[in-house]
C-alpha cells in the first residue's frame, strides 16, 4: 500500500505524439493515466495504461470489460476529461504530472487544454509536452533552464505586468494585451527569467 | 487596372488543410496570397499563388526565380509572415480575407495566429478556417448563423463582461478569466448572439 506513484504521465485526447521527446517520456513513465477518449488508440498503439479516467462513454465495450480493473468513471459534466485525469492523479497523492497528447486536433480543445495548466499549477506541479515543445505554467518569478537560441513564447492569462530577462526581446513591467504579443522570443543564454504577479504559461520549443 | 480583387485567401505556414471545407475555399479562391514559409509546399501540392509575401528567406532559390513576378518581400522583423500577408492584402484594396493553414504545427504559432485575428478585424473583414472549424473575430454584439448542436467556443481577448444567448450554457455579463472558460458550448438553434465591449474570437466547429 506504500507503492503509490508520486509522478504520472497523463495522455489526453489530442493527437498522439510522434516526436522522440514525448515518446521517451511515455516509455519511461512509472504511471500512465489515460483520458477516456484517448484510451482505445493508446491501447492499440502503445500499451496498457495504469488508469483510464473520464466519462467512459468513448472507450470501446471490449476495452471497458477488459480494463474494468483500471477504469475510473467521472460523470461530472462541468469538467473535461483532462481535468478529470488531473483530479484523479491529485486524489492519488501524485505530486508531478506531465501531460502528453493534449494538442493537435480541434483548436478550441488545444487552447482550452493549454490554458487549464494555469489552473492545475495551483494544486500540483505540472507541465505539458507536445511534438514541438514544452508548456510550463508559472505564478510569480521563475527562472527557466534554456539553451542559447531556444525559441520561447510567453502567454499571460491574467492582465498583470510582466518582466522578462535573458531573452532577445526583454520586457520590463509590460502589459501584454493579446496572446501573440509574447510569442517568438528567443533565449540568449542558459537561463531566462519571467517575473509577474499573474498566471503565465511559458512555451519553450525543442 | 480595375481588376483588383476584393477578397483573398491567405495561406499561412501551419499545416496544409486536409478537410474538404478549407480545400474547397482554396479551390474557389479568386486570389491566393501565400506566406513565404508555405510557398514551396503550396506550389508543389496545390498550384501557383497570385502573390508570395514574407521575409522571402524560406522560399527555394528555384521558386524565387520562377515566381519573381509575384514575390513581395517584406523584411519587417516585428511582424510575422501572416501579418505581412494580411497587410499586403489590405494595401491592395482587399476587403475580405479568409486565412487557411494557420494552425496545426508549433502551438505557440497557432495561438499567435488565432489571436492576431482580433487585430486584423479592426482593419478588414477576416475569418480563419481550419480542419476543425471556423474562427471569427468580433467586437461588439454579433449574431452568428449556426445549426442546432453546433459546438461553439468563445475566447475573450479583453477582460470585458460577455453575454451569450442561444447557447446551451448562456452567460449574462460574465467575466471569463481564462481561455478554457468559454469553450465547449453548444448552439441551441439556427443562431446565437455574443455581446461584449471587448475583442472576442468565436470558434464554430464543423
XYZ file of C-alpha atoms in Angstrom:
412
model
C 0.000 0.000 0.000
C 3.025 2.277 0.075
C 3.600 1.918 -3.642
C 1.575 4.971 -4.626
C 3.316 6.710 -7.506
C 4.286 10.308 -6.912
C 4.557 11.227 -10.596
C 2.389 10.403 -13.582
C 2.033 10.954 -17.282
C -1.479 11.890 -18.416
C -2.388 11.056 -22.011
C -5.049 13.452 -23.303
C -7.469 13.255 -26.239
C -5.449 15.224 -28.795
C -3.030 13.843 -31.369
C -0.817 11.048 -30.113
C 2.796 12.329 -30.054
C 5.273 11.463 -32.788
C 8.314 13.391 -31.530
C 11.012 11.384 -29.694
C 10.893 13.562 -26.558
C 7.229 12.986 -25.586
C 7.538 9.354 -26.725
C 10.509 8.786 -24.428
C 8.603 10.468 -21.581
C 5.841 7.933 -22.162
C 8.227 4.992 -22.349
C 9.890 5.978 -19.070
C 6.640 6.761 -17.247
C 6.101 4.914 -13.974
C 2.361 5.530 -14.009
C 0.202 6.376 -17.013
C -3.295 7.844 -16.736
C -5.199 7.817 -19.986
C -8.147 10.087 -20.722
C -11.177 8.073 -21.738
C -11.266 9.461 -25.274
C -7.623 8.528 -25.862
C -7.808 5.046 -24.361
C -8.701 2.932 -27.414
C -5.940 4.406 -29.569
C -3.431 4.300 -26.741
C -4.137 0.634 -26.017
C -3.949 -0.283 -29.724
C -0.726 1.573 -30.391
C 1.244 1.867 -27.221
C 0.299 -0.346 -24.313
C -1.862 -0.653 -21.238
C -2.389 2.443 -19.092
C -2.467 2.168 -15.305
C -5.735 4.086 -15.141
C -8.416 5.258 -17.571
C -10.385 8.313 -16.438
C -13.268 10.262 -17.964
C -16.902 9.998 -18.935
C -16.086 6.449 -20.058
C -18.521 6.841 -22.934
C -15.776 6.816 -25.584
C -13.995 3.610 -24.634
C -14.969 0.528 -26.644
C -17.204 -2.118 -24.988
C -14.315 -4.630 -25.285
C -11.795 -2.362 -23.556
C -14.401 -1.396 -20.974
C -14.700 -5.031 -19.920
C -11.025 -5.931 -20.383
C -9.766 -2.983 -18.332
C -12.555 -2.640 -15.795
C -9.960 -3.013 -13.017
C -8.409 0.304 -14.032
C -11.464 2.228 -15.197
C -12.383 5.289 -13.115
C -15.580 6.863 -14.494
C -16.190 10.520 -13.615
C -19.525 11.795 -14.954
C -19.008 15.469 -13.965
C -20.413 17.475 -16.897
C -18.581 20.651 -15.959
C -15.013 19.401 -16.343
C -13.345 17.951 -19.406
C -11.517 14.602 -19.478
C -8.115 16.205 -18.996
C -9.225 17.885 -15.777
C -10.812 14.617 -14.619
C -7.498 12.839 -15.175
C -5.569 15.547 -13.313
C -8.081 15.469 -10.436
C -7.715 11.684 -10.316
C -3.910 12.000 -10.079
C -4.151 14.559 -7.280
C -6.602 12.335 -5.381
C -3.991 9.543 -5.585
C -1.291 11.681 -3.997
C 0.582 12.321 -7.232
C 2.810 15.384 -6.964
C 4.154 15.749 -10.521
C 2.210 15.439 -13.755
C 3.387 15.518 -17.356
C 0.575 15.940 -19.889
C 1.049 14.417 -23.350
C -1.200 14.388 -26.416
C -3.221 17.462 -25.424
C -2.915 19.438 -28.657
C -3.139 18.970 -32.414
C -6.805 18.281 -33.022
C -9.679 20.773 -32.559
C -8.005 24.108 -31.875
C -10.518 25.161 -29.212
C -9.629 21.999 -27.280
C -5.927 22.835 -27.717
C -6.461 26.357 -26.365
C -8.577 25.056 -23.505
C -6.081 22.356 -22.542
C -3.097 24.713 -22.602
C -4.892 27.334 -20.525
C -6.006 24.733 -17.968
C -2.333 24.389 -16.981
C -2.736 27.731 -15.219
C -5.449 26.182 -13.009
C -3.648 22.894 -12.388
C -0.414 24.612 -11.252
C -2.247 25.968 -8.218
C -2.672 22.381 -6.986
C 0.120 20.255 -8.470
C 3.450 20.505 -10.295
C 2.554 20.146 -13.970
C 3.981 20.605 -17.470
C 2.713 19.761 -20.957
C 4.960 18.251 -23.612
C 3.908 18.364 -27.256
C 5.578 17.439 -30.540
C 7.000 20.957 -30.694
C 7.992 21.915 -27.181
C 7.061 22.238 -23.569
C 4.486 24.391 -21.784
C 5.153 25.339 -18.157
C 2.593 27.277 -16.095
C 4.042 29.661 -13.513
C 2.888 32.152 -10.948
C 5.463 34.587 -9.604
C 9.149 34.962 -10.539
C 10.567 31.857 -12.223
C 13.926 31.133 -13.819
C 13.986 28.589 -16.649
C 16.894 26.494 -17.803
C 17.379 27.070 -21.500
C 19.843 26.926 -24.351
C 21.090 29.905 -26.348
C 18.765 30.486 -29.290
C 15.874 28.456 -27.867
C 12.558 29.811 -29.143
C 10.381 30.990 -26.265
C 6.790 32.275 -26.132
C 5.038 33.753 -23.113
C 1.258 33.731 -22.611
C -0.242 35.894 -19.868
C -3.529 34.549 -18.544
C -4.016 37.463 -16.144
C -3.740 41.087 -17.095
C -0.673 41.795 -14.937
C 2.616 43.498 -15.849
C 5.446 41.157 -16.797
C 9.228 41.430 -16.754
C 11.413 39.224 -18.975
C 15.190 38.982 -18.668
C 17.665 36.788 -20.552
C 15.569 36.916 -23.728
C 16.274 38.617 -27.059
C 13.245 40.874 -26.579
C 13.274 41.731 -22.863
C 10.332 43.423 -21.172
C 10.075 45.490 -18.026
C 6.702 45.690 -16.333
C 4.944 45.471 -19.674
C 1.265 44.668 -20.053
C 0.643 42.179 -22.859
C -2.880 42.736 -24.182
C -3.111 39.911 -26.700
C -1.693 36.379 -26.879
C 0.626 36.970 -29.870
C 2.478 39.793 -28.119
C 4.590 37.412 -26.036
C 5.372 34.981 -28.853
C 8.532 34.440 -30.922
C 11.059 35.466 -28.312
C 14.452 33.751 -28.000
C 16.695 32.766 -25.123
C 20.080 34.466 -25.059
C 21.844 32.005 -22.775
C 21.500 29.105 -20.398
C 18.610 30.633 -18.481
C 15.930 33.291 -18.628
C 13.591 34.730 -16.021
C 9.907 35.609 -16.058
C 8.577 37.847 -13.272
C 4.915 38.648 -12.784
C 2.165 38.598 -10.208
C -0.196 36.945 -12.674
C -0.611 33.457 -14.068
C 1.627 32.881 -17.062
C 2.243 29.926 -19.390
C 5.731 29.642 -20.887
C 6.400 27.718 -24.111
C 9.930 26.532 -24.912
C 10.393 24.997 -28.353
C 12.532 21.868 -28.785
C -6.331 48.203 -63.735
C -9.826 47.806 -62.330
C -9.353 44.112 -61.800
C -8.206 44.404 -58.209
C -9.641 41.509 -56.238
C -11.753 42.463 -53.264
C -11.414 39.120 -51.485
C -8.459 36.814 -50.950
C -7.438 33.574 -49.336
C -4.202 33.755 -47.341
C -2.278 30.503 -46.927
C -0.219 30.570 -43.726
C 2.759 28.493 -42.550
C 0.892 25.902 -40.479
C -0.330 22.504 -41.632
C -1.849 22.468 -45.097
C -5.584 21.692 -44.751
C -6.977 18.229 -45.405
C -10.661 18.880 -44.640
C -12.984 19.382 -47.655
C -14.263 22.781 -46.439
C -10.917 24.669 -46.384
C -9.855 22.802 -49.534
C -12.972 23.940 -51.392
C -12.386 27.500 -50.160
C -8.929 27.286 -51.715
C -10.230 25.814 -54.960
C -12.811 28.573 -55.316
C -10.462 31.398 -54.339
C -10.190 34.266 -56.821
C -6.897 35.457 -55.368
C -4.441 33.471 -53.258
C -1.707 35.063 -51.166
C 0.817 32.593 -49.857
C 3.044 33.232 -46.860
C 6.698 32.800 -47.764
C 7.190 29.782 -45.485
C 4.228 27.967 -47.031
C 5.088 28.730 -50.649
C 7.254 25.728 -51.589
C 4.752 23.196 -50.256
C 1.805 25.054 -51.709
C 3.379 25.214 -55.170
C 4.349 21.523 -55.054
C 0.967 20.295 -53.886
C -1.686 22.724 -54.948
C -0.830 25.306 -57.557
C 0.546 28.753 -58.200
C -0.384 31.527 -55.783
C -1.117 35.022 -57.045
C 1.293 36.545 -54.539
C 4.004 35.303 -52.161
C 4.638 37.548 -49.161
C 7.086 37.367 -46.263
C 10.767 37.508 -45.406
C 11.331 35.502 -48.589
C 14.146 33.635 -46.879
C 12.221 30.321 -46.821
C 11.298 30.042 -50.480
C 13.594 27.854 -52.593
C 16.057 29.539 -54.996
C 14.218 27.889 -57.924
C 10.803 29.197 -56.864
C 12.301 32.588 -56.061
C 13.410 32.945 -59.680
C 10.399 31.227 -61.234
C 7.872 33.345 -59.329
C 9.753 36.626 -59.051
C 6.823 38.369 -60.777
C 4.630 37.602 -57.742
C 7.155 37.820 -54.938
C 6.620 40.637 -52.422
C 9.417 40.610 -49.823
C 8.705 42.356 -46.525
C 11.730 42.353 -44.202
C 9.924 43.846 -41.144
C 11.308 41.928 -38.152
C 8.437 42.899 -35.876
C 5.613 41.222 -37.758
C 5.202 37.564 -38.677
C 4.533 36.298 -42.194
C 0.779 36.050 -41.614
C 0.564 39.721 -40.665
C 2.729 40.619 -43.656
C 0.330 38.750 -45.931
C -2.704 40.452 -44.359
C -1.026 43.877 -44.647
C -0.256 43.121 -48.286
C -3.917 42.271 -48.937
C -5.123 45.464 -47.266
C -2.636 47.537 -49.298
C -4.154 46.012 -52.440
C -7.661 47.104 -51.511
C -8.838 43.664 -50.476
C -11.883 43.860 -48.199
C -12.402 40.214 -47.202
C -9.764 37.704 -46.160
C -10.040 34.005 -45.379
C -6.983 32.565 -43.641
C -6.161 28.884 -44.224
C -3.348 26.695 -42.886
C -2.623 28.831 -39.832
C -2.738 26.113 -37.170
C -1.525 22.575 -36.529
C 2.228 22.972 -36.151
C 4.012 24.759 -33.268
C 1.329 25.553 -30.729
C 2.724 28.995 -29.900
C 2.386 29.901 -33.586
C -1.189 28.555 -33.550
C -2.063 30.677 -30.505
C -0.371 33.717 -32.009
C -2.103 33.340 -35.367
C -5.557 32.856 -33.848
C -5.160 35.858 -31.552
C -3.948 38.051 -34.417
C -7.468 37.815 -35.854
C -8.508 40.241 -33.112
C -6.059 42.799 -34.528
C -6.881 42.187 -38.197
C -10.641 42.627 -37.658
C -10.075 46.284 -36.797
C -8.890 46.853 -40.395
C -10.508 44.217 -42.614
C -13.236 41.569 -42.651
C -11.442 38.339 -41.782
C -12.078 34.733 -40.737
C -9.840 31.699 -40.268
C -10.859 28.239 -41.486
C -9.057 25.171 -40.130
C -9.566 21.420 -40.496
C -11.893 21.552 -37.491
C -13.917 24.723 -37.784
C -14.016 28.442 -38.250
C -12.670 31.308 -36.125
C -14.411 34.681 -36.388
C -13.108 37.750 -34.549
C -15.765 40.188 -33.361
C -16.045 43.430 -31.468
C -19.456 44.393 -30.158
C -22.763 42.495 -30.389
C -22.768 39.897 -33.166
C -25.286 37.252 -34.183
C -23.926 34.097 -35.794
C -25.713 31.720 -38.122
C -25.480 28.243 -36.691
C -27.063 24.812 -36.623
C -28.633 23.160 -33.578
C -25.977 21.229 -31.718
C -23.010 23.021 -33.314
C -20.053 23.095 -30.937
C -19.061 26.668 -30.107
C -16.155 28.116 -28.112
C -15.668 31.745 -27.154
C -12.281 33.336 -26.424
C -12.173 36.775 -24.811
C -9.036 38.729 -25.665
C -10.022 41.688 -23.488
C -11.150 41.443 -19.907
C -14.694 42.675 -20.533
C -18.034 41.182 -19.468
C -19.728 38.994 -22.053
C -23.331 37.945 -22.681
C -24.159 34.800 -24.649
C -27.654 33.896 -25.830
C -28.848 30.972 -27.936
C -26.217 28.649 -26.469
C -26.606 25.671 -24.137
C -24.588 27.463 -21.452
C -25.743 31.096 -21.666
C -23.908 33.885 -19.877
C -25.031 37.314 -18.736
C -22.363 39.941 -18.227
C -19.872 37.298 -17.128
C -16.151 37.898 -16.929
C -14.174 34.965 -18.343
C -10.768 34.895 -16.648
C -9.120 32.055 -18.548
C -9.340 30.768 -22.120
C -10.959 27.409 -21.285
C -13.935 29.038 -19.569
C -15.678 29.877 -22.838
C -15.016 26.548 -24.526
C -17.291 23.565 -25.210
C -20.547 25.441 -25.548
C -23.253 24.377 -27.997
C -25.700 26.195 -30.219
C -29.363 25.574 -29.439
C -30.788 26.687 -32.766
C -30.155 28.447 -36.041
C -28.388 31.401 -34.464
C -26.664 32.598 -31.323
C -25.530 36.017 -30.143
C -22.362 37.247 -28.456
C -22.472 40.687 -26.819
C -19.415 42.393 -25.353
C -17.456 45.624 -25.472
C -14.213 43.683 -25.782
C -12.455 41.818 -28.574
C -13.655 38.235 -28.819
C -12.800 35.299 -31.098
C -15.602 32.807 -31.755
C -14.891 29.217 -32.837
C -17.620 27.178 -34.545
C -16.797 23.530 -35.145
C -17.753 21.867 -38.443
